[in-house]
Amino acid sequence: MDSIIVTGNGPLSGTIPIAGAKNACLTLMPATLLSDDPLTLTNAPRLSDIRTMAELLGSLGAEVSTLQGGQVIAMSSHALASQRADYDIVRKMRASILVLGPLLARFGHAEVSLPGGCAIGARPVDLHLKALEAMGARLDLREGYVHASAPGGLKGGTFEFPIVSVGATENALMAATLAKGTTVLKGAAREPEIVDLATCLRRMGAQIDGDGTDTITIQGVDRLHGATHPVVTDRIELGTYMLAPAICGGEVTCLGGRISLLASFCEKLDAAGLSVTETAEGLTVARRNGAIRAVDVTTAPFPGFPTDLQAQFMALMCTAGGTSKLEETIFENRFMHAPELIRMGADIDVHGGVATVRGVAGLKGAPVMATDLRASVSLILAGLAAEGETIVNRVYHLDRGYEHVEEKLRAVGALIERIPGR
Ligand code: EPZ
């Protein structure tokens, strides 16, 4: 397993290109199953999760080819051989459940392995299933698989989500495009990735209104045609790299960044003492007067503070002036980066869903362990500002969501290198 060594090296300066959104691409790719015409995605990120989704679609018989080093993904599912997504692929990546809605909508049946939990929580899929049942799907859980059928096809229905679920909204949205009649999704997720999916589906001929609000209305159509769609900018990669100059000092411009993707996060950066300037190039971040102030954060569904940036923001708060409280409301176990940051000298107490971070003068490099995707990049950020060397182990977590992280940070002056695993 590879490791990454980071050595604190003072202020950063320069530009960092931001890739297409992993969490948009992982729902855009299964959309190819809705049509027998080709679907091509551009601005796709080059990540292991994307390769896993390509492997899953390939196992169903879809044709998936990548061009331009992975930035273009050309797909076709005109000759699909199977509607069964096997456990050995699904267990590698929870987003595999997103093939369920499209398979059911297009073919009237599907067998998809239950994804199981992961490090940050149990992450059930009950809302995915309930939303599909509201469209007439019959679902049977046997031997760890969801056996779904919709004889005569899905029918439009109304479903109100009791809690906001990004994935369940995406599965239901995709399925509803081919259901007979009108589907109304209430309490829907509002993330930019949902809007990006709806935009792609409209390009394929779907009739969708209200995406980006909590009520999405879909008028089913008989078939969808092919399309070419650019993946939206990754707001989580964007927010992650905006924190690099925040933690180290200096000035960095994140190319392609827009405040609209991260308004609540930018408000917290402002409160912490950062200036965020939007230009045609992207978002430029720098400390206003050198000091970082402690700021309280509560994660929430979009447009609230993203749970996927909580770990990274905690790294910033470790050396802020004062005490901050970070409340995690989306997942039940998303503070695994805290013990690793404490190894670097941070002063953090975790009780239930709240982490109290008392700022210290500085962090010290140490060997640390990555536990999940966002926790691992939080440790990289902390290492950028720490005195001495930080070795982050198990960086395969990192490679799921951040392409070429060491190149991007080295380009703005970080001392960072990857040590290939033995
Ligand atoms: C998506 O996961 C993202 N992943 C996550 O990003 C992100 O943290 C999450 O949305 C929240 O924004 C992808 O898009 C591939 P949810 P998802 O359904 O869809 C509960 C990353 O780091 N829930 O919005 O799985 C669930 O347990 C990843 O890139 C149910 O109870 O998240 C959680 O507590 C991590 N039943 C809450 O809802 C369900 O059927 C929100 O989950 C579904 C979810």
Coordinates of C-alpha atoms in Angstrom, one line a residue, residues 125-350:
V125 CA -30.4 1.9 1.2
D126 CA -34.0 1.6 2.5
L127 CA -34.9 5.0 1.0
H128 CA -33.7 3.9 -2.4
L129 CA -36.0 0.9 -2.2
K130 CA -39.0 2.8 -0.8
A131 CA -38.8 5.4 -3.5
L132 CA -38.8 2.7 -6.2
E133 CA -41.7 0.9 -4.5
A134 CA -43.6 4.2 -4.8
M135 CA -43.2 3.8 -8.6
G136 CA -44.7 0.3 -8.5
A137 CA -41.5 -1.7 -8.1
R138 CA -41.7 -5.1 -6.3
L139 CA -38.6 -5.6 -4.2
D140 CA -37.4 -8.8 -2.5
L141 CA -34.3 -9.0 -0.3
R142 CA -32.7 -12.5 -0.7
E143 CA -29.1 -13.7 0.1
G144 CA -27.8 -10.1 0.3
Y145 CA -29.3 -9.1 -3.0
V146 CA -32.2 -6.8 -3.9
H147 CA -34.3 -8.6 -6.5
A148 CA -36.4 -5.9 -8.1
S149 CA -39.1 -6.2 -10.7
A150 CA -41.6 -4.0 -12.4
P151 CA -43.8 -6.1 -14.7
G152 CA -45.4 -3.7 -17.2
G153 CA -42.8 -1.1 -16.3
L154 CA -42.6 1.5 -13.5
K155 CA -45.5 3.9 -13.0
G156 CA -45.3 7.5 -11.9
G157 CA -45.9 8.0 -8.2
T158 CA -45.3 10.5 -5.4
F159 CA -42.7 9.9 -2.7
E160 CA -41.7 12.1 0.2
F161 CA -38.2 11.4 1.6
P162 CA -38.3 11.4 5.5
I163 CA -34.6 12.5 5.4
V164 CA -32.5 14.0 2.6
S165 CA -30.6 11.3 0.7
V166 CA -28.4 12.2 -2.3
G167 CA -28.2 8.6 -3.6
A168 CA -31.8 7.8 -3.1
T169 CA -32.8 11.0 -4.9
E170 CA -30.5 10.1 -7.8
N171 CA -31.8 6.5 -8.1
A172 CA -35.4 7.6 -8.0
L173 CA -34.8 10.5 -10.4
M174 CA -33.2 8.2 -13.0
A175 CA -35.9 5.5 -12.6
A176 CA -38.7 8.1 -13.0
T177 CA -37.5 9.3 -16.4
L178 CA -38.9 6.1 -18.0
A179 CA -41.9 5.5 -15.7
K180 CA -45.4 5.8 -17.2
G181 CA -46.8 9.1 -16.0
T182 CA -45.7 11.7 -13.5
T183 CA -43.4 11.2 -10.5
V184 CA -43.1 13.8 -7.7
L185 CA -40.1 13.5 -5.4
K186 CA -40.6 15.6 -2.2
G187 CA -37.8 16.2 0.3
A188 CA -35.4 15.6 -2.5
A189 CA -31.6 16.3 -2.2
R190 CA -30.6 19.7 -3.7
E191 CA -26.9 19.1 -4.2
P192 CA -25.2 20.5 -7.4
E193 CA -24.6 16.8 -8.4
I194 CA -28.4 16.3 -8.5
V195 CA -28.8 19.3 -10.8
D196 CA -25.9 18.0 -13.0
L197 CA -27.6 14.6 -13.3
A198 CA -31.0 16.3 -14.2
T199 CA -29.2 18.4 -16.8
C200 CA -27.6 15.3 -18.4
L201 CA -31.0 13.4 -18.3
R202 CA -32.7 16.4 -20.0
R203 CA -30.0 16.3 -22.7
M204 CA -31.0 12.7 -23.1
G205 CA -34.7 13.7 -23.6
A206 CA -36.0 13.4 -20.1
Q207 CA -38.7 15.8 -18.8
I208 CA -37.6 17.1 -15.3
D209 CA -38.5 20.2 -13.3
G210 CA -37.5 21.4 -9.9
D211 CA -34.0 19.9 -9.6
G212 CA -32.0 21.9 -7.1
T213 CA -35.1 22.4 -5.0
D214 CA -36.7 20.0 -2.5
T215 CA -39.4 19.0 -5.0
I216 CA -38.6 17.4 -8.3
T217 CA -41.3 16.5 -10.9
I218 CA -40.6 14.1 -13.7
Q219 CA -42.8 13.4 -16.6
G220 CA -41.9 9.9 -17.9
V221 CA -41.1 9.3 -21.6
D222 CA -40.9 6.2 -23.7
R223 CA -37.2 6.2 -24.3
L224 CA -34.1 8.4 -23.8
H225 CA -31.5 9.1 -26.6
G226 CA -27.8 9.5 -26.4
A227 CA -26.0 12.7 -25.3
T228 CA -22.6 14.2 -24.5
H229 CA -22.4 15.9 -21.1
P230 CA -19.6 17.7 -19.2
V231 CA -19.2 16.7 -15.5
V232 CA -19.7 19.6 -13.1
T233 CA -16.7 20.9 -11.1
D234 CA -16.0 18.9 -8.0
R235 CA -17.0 21.2 -5.1
I236 CA -15.5 18.9 -2.5
E237 CA -12.1 18.8 -4.2
L238 CA -12.5 22.6 -4.6
G239 CA -13.2 23.1 -0.9
T240 CA -10.3 20.8 0.1
Y241 CA -7.7 22.7 -1.9
M242 CA -9.1 26.1 -0.8
L243 CA -8.1 25.0 2.7
A244 CA -4.4 24.5 1.7
P245 CA -3.5 28.3 1.8
A246 CA -5.9 28.7 4.7
I247 CA -3.8 26.2 6.7
C248 CA -0.3 27.1 5.4
G249 CA -0.6 30.8 4.5
G250 CA 0.1 32.2 1.1
E251 CA -2.3 32.6 -1.8
V252 CA -3.8 29.9 -4.1
T253 CA -6.2 30.0 -7.0
C254 CA -8.5 27.0 -7.5
L255 CA -9.2 27.0 -11.3
G256 CA -12.9 26.6 -12.2
G257 CA -14.1 27.2 -8.7
R258 CA -17.4 29.1 -8.2
I259 CA -18.7 30.4 -4.9
S260 CA -22.2 29.2 -5.8
L261 CA -21.0 25.6 -5.5
L262 CA -19.9 26.1 -1.8
A263 CA -21.6 29.3 -0.5
S264 CA -22.0 28.1 3.1
F265 CA -18.4 26.7 3.2
C266 CA -17.1 30.1 1.9
E267 CA -19.1 31.9 4.6
K268 CA -17.2 29.8 7.3
L269 CA -13.9 30.5 5.6
D270 CA -14.7 34.2 5.8
A271 CA -15.6 34.0 9.4
A272 CA -12.3 32.1 10.1
G273 CA -10.3 35.1 8.6
L274 CA -9.9 34.0 4.9
S275 CA -10.5 36.1 1.9
V276 CA -12.2 34.3 -1.0
T277 CA -12.2 36.2 -4.4
E278 CA -14.1 34.9 -7.4
T279 CA -12.6 35.7 -10.8
A280 CA -13.1 34.3 -14.3
E281 CA -10.2 31.9 -13.5
G282 CA -11.7 30.5 -10.3
L283 CA -11.5 31.1 -6.5
T284 CA -8.5 32.8 -5.0
V285 CA -8.0 32.2 -1.3
A286 CA -5.6 33.9 1.2
R287 CA -5.5 34.8 4.9
R288 CA -6.8 38.3 5.5
N289 CA -4.4 39.2 8.3
G290 CA -2.4 36.1 9.2
A291 CA -4.6 34.8 12.1
I292 CA -7.2 32.0 11.7
R293 CA -10.1 32.3 14.1
A294 CA -12.1 29.4 15.6
V295 CA -15.5 28.9 14.0
D296 CA -18.4 26.6 14.8
V297 CA -19.8 24.3 12.1
T298 CA -22.8 22.0 11.8
T299 CA -22.9 19.8 8.7
A300 CA -26.2 19.7 6.7
P301 CA -27.5 18.7 3.3
F302 CA -26.9 21.3 0.5
P303 CA -27.0 24.3 0.7
G304 CA -25.7 23.7 4.2
F305 CA -22.0 23.0 5.2
P306 CA -21.0 19.8 3.4
T307 CA -20.3 16.7 5.5
D308 CA -17.6 15.9 3.0
L309 CA -15.6 19.0 4.1
Q310 CA -15.9 18.5 7.8
A311 CA -12.7 16.5 8.3
Q312 CA -10.7 19.0 6.2
F313 CA -12.2 22.0 8.1
M314 CA -11.2 20.3 11.4
A315 CA -7.6 20.3 10.2
L316 CA -7.8 24.1 9.9
M317 CA -9.4 24.5 13.3
C318 CA -6.6 22.6 15.0
T319 CA -4.4 25.7 14.9
A320 CA -7.1 28.4 15.0
G321 CA -7.2 31.0 17.8
G322 CA -9.9 29.7 20.2
T323 CA -12.2 26.7 20.5
S324 CA -14.5 25.5 17.7
K325 CA -17.3 23.0 17.8
L326 CA -17.9 20.8 14.7
E327 CA -21.2 19.0 14.7
E328 CA -21.6 16.1 12.2
T329 CA -25.3 15.5 11.6
I330 CA -25.2 13.3 8.4
F331 CA -23.1 10.2 9.3
E332 CA -22.8 8.5 12.6
N333 CA -19.0 7.9 12.6
R334 CA -17.2 10.6 10.7
F335 CA -14.6 11.7 13.2
M336 CA -12.0 9.0 12.6
H337 CA -9.5 11.7 11.5
A338 CA -9.6 13.1 15.1
P339 CA -7.4 10.5 16.8
E340 CA -4.9 10.9 13.9
L341 CA -4.8 14.7 14.3
I342 CA -4.3 14.3 18.0
R343 CA -1.2 12.2 17.2
M344 CA 0.0 15.4 15.5
G345 CA -0.6 17.4 18.6
A346 CA -4.1 18.6 18.1
D347 CA -6.4 19.1 21.1
I348 CA -9.8 17.5 20.2
D349 CA -12.6 16.0 22.3
V350 CA -15.3 13.9 20.5

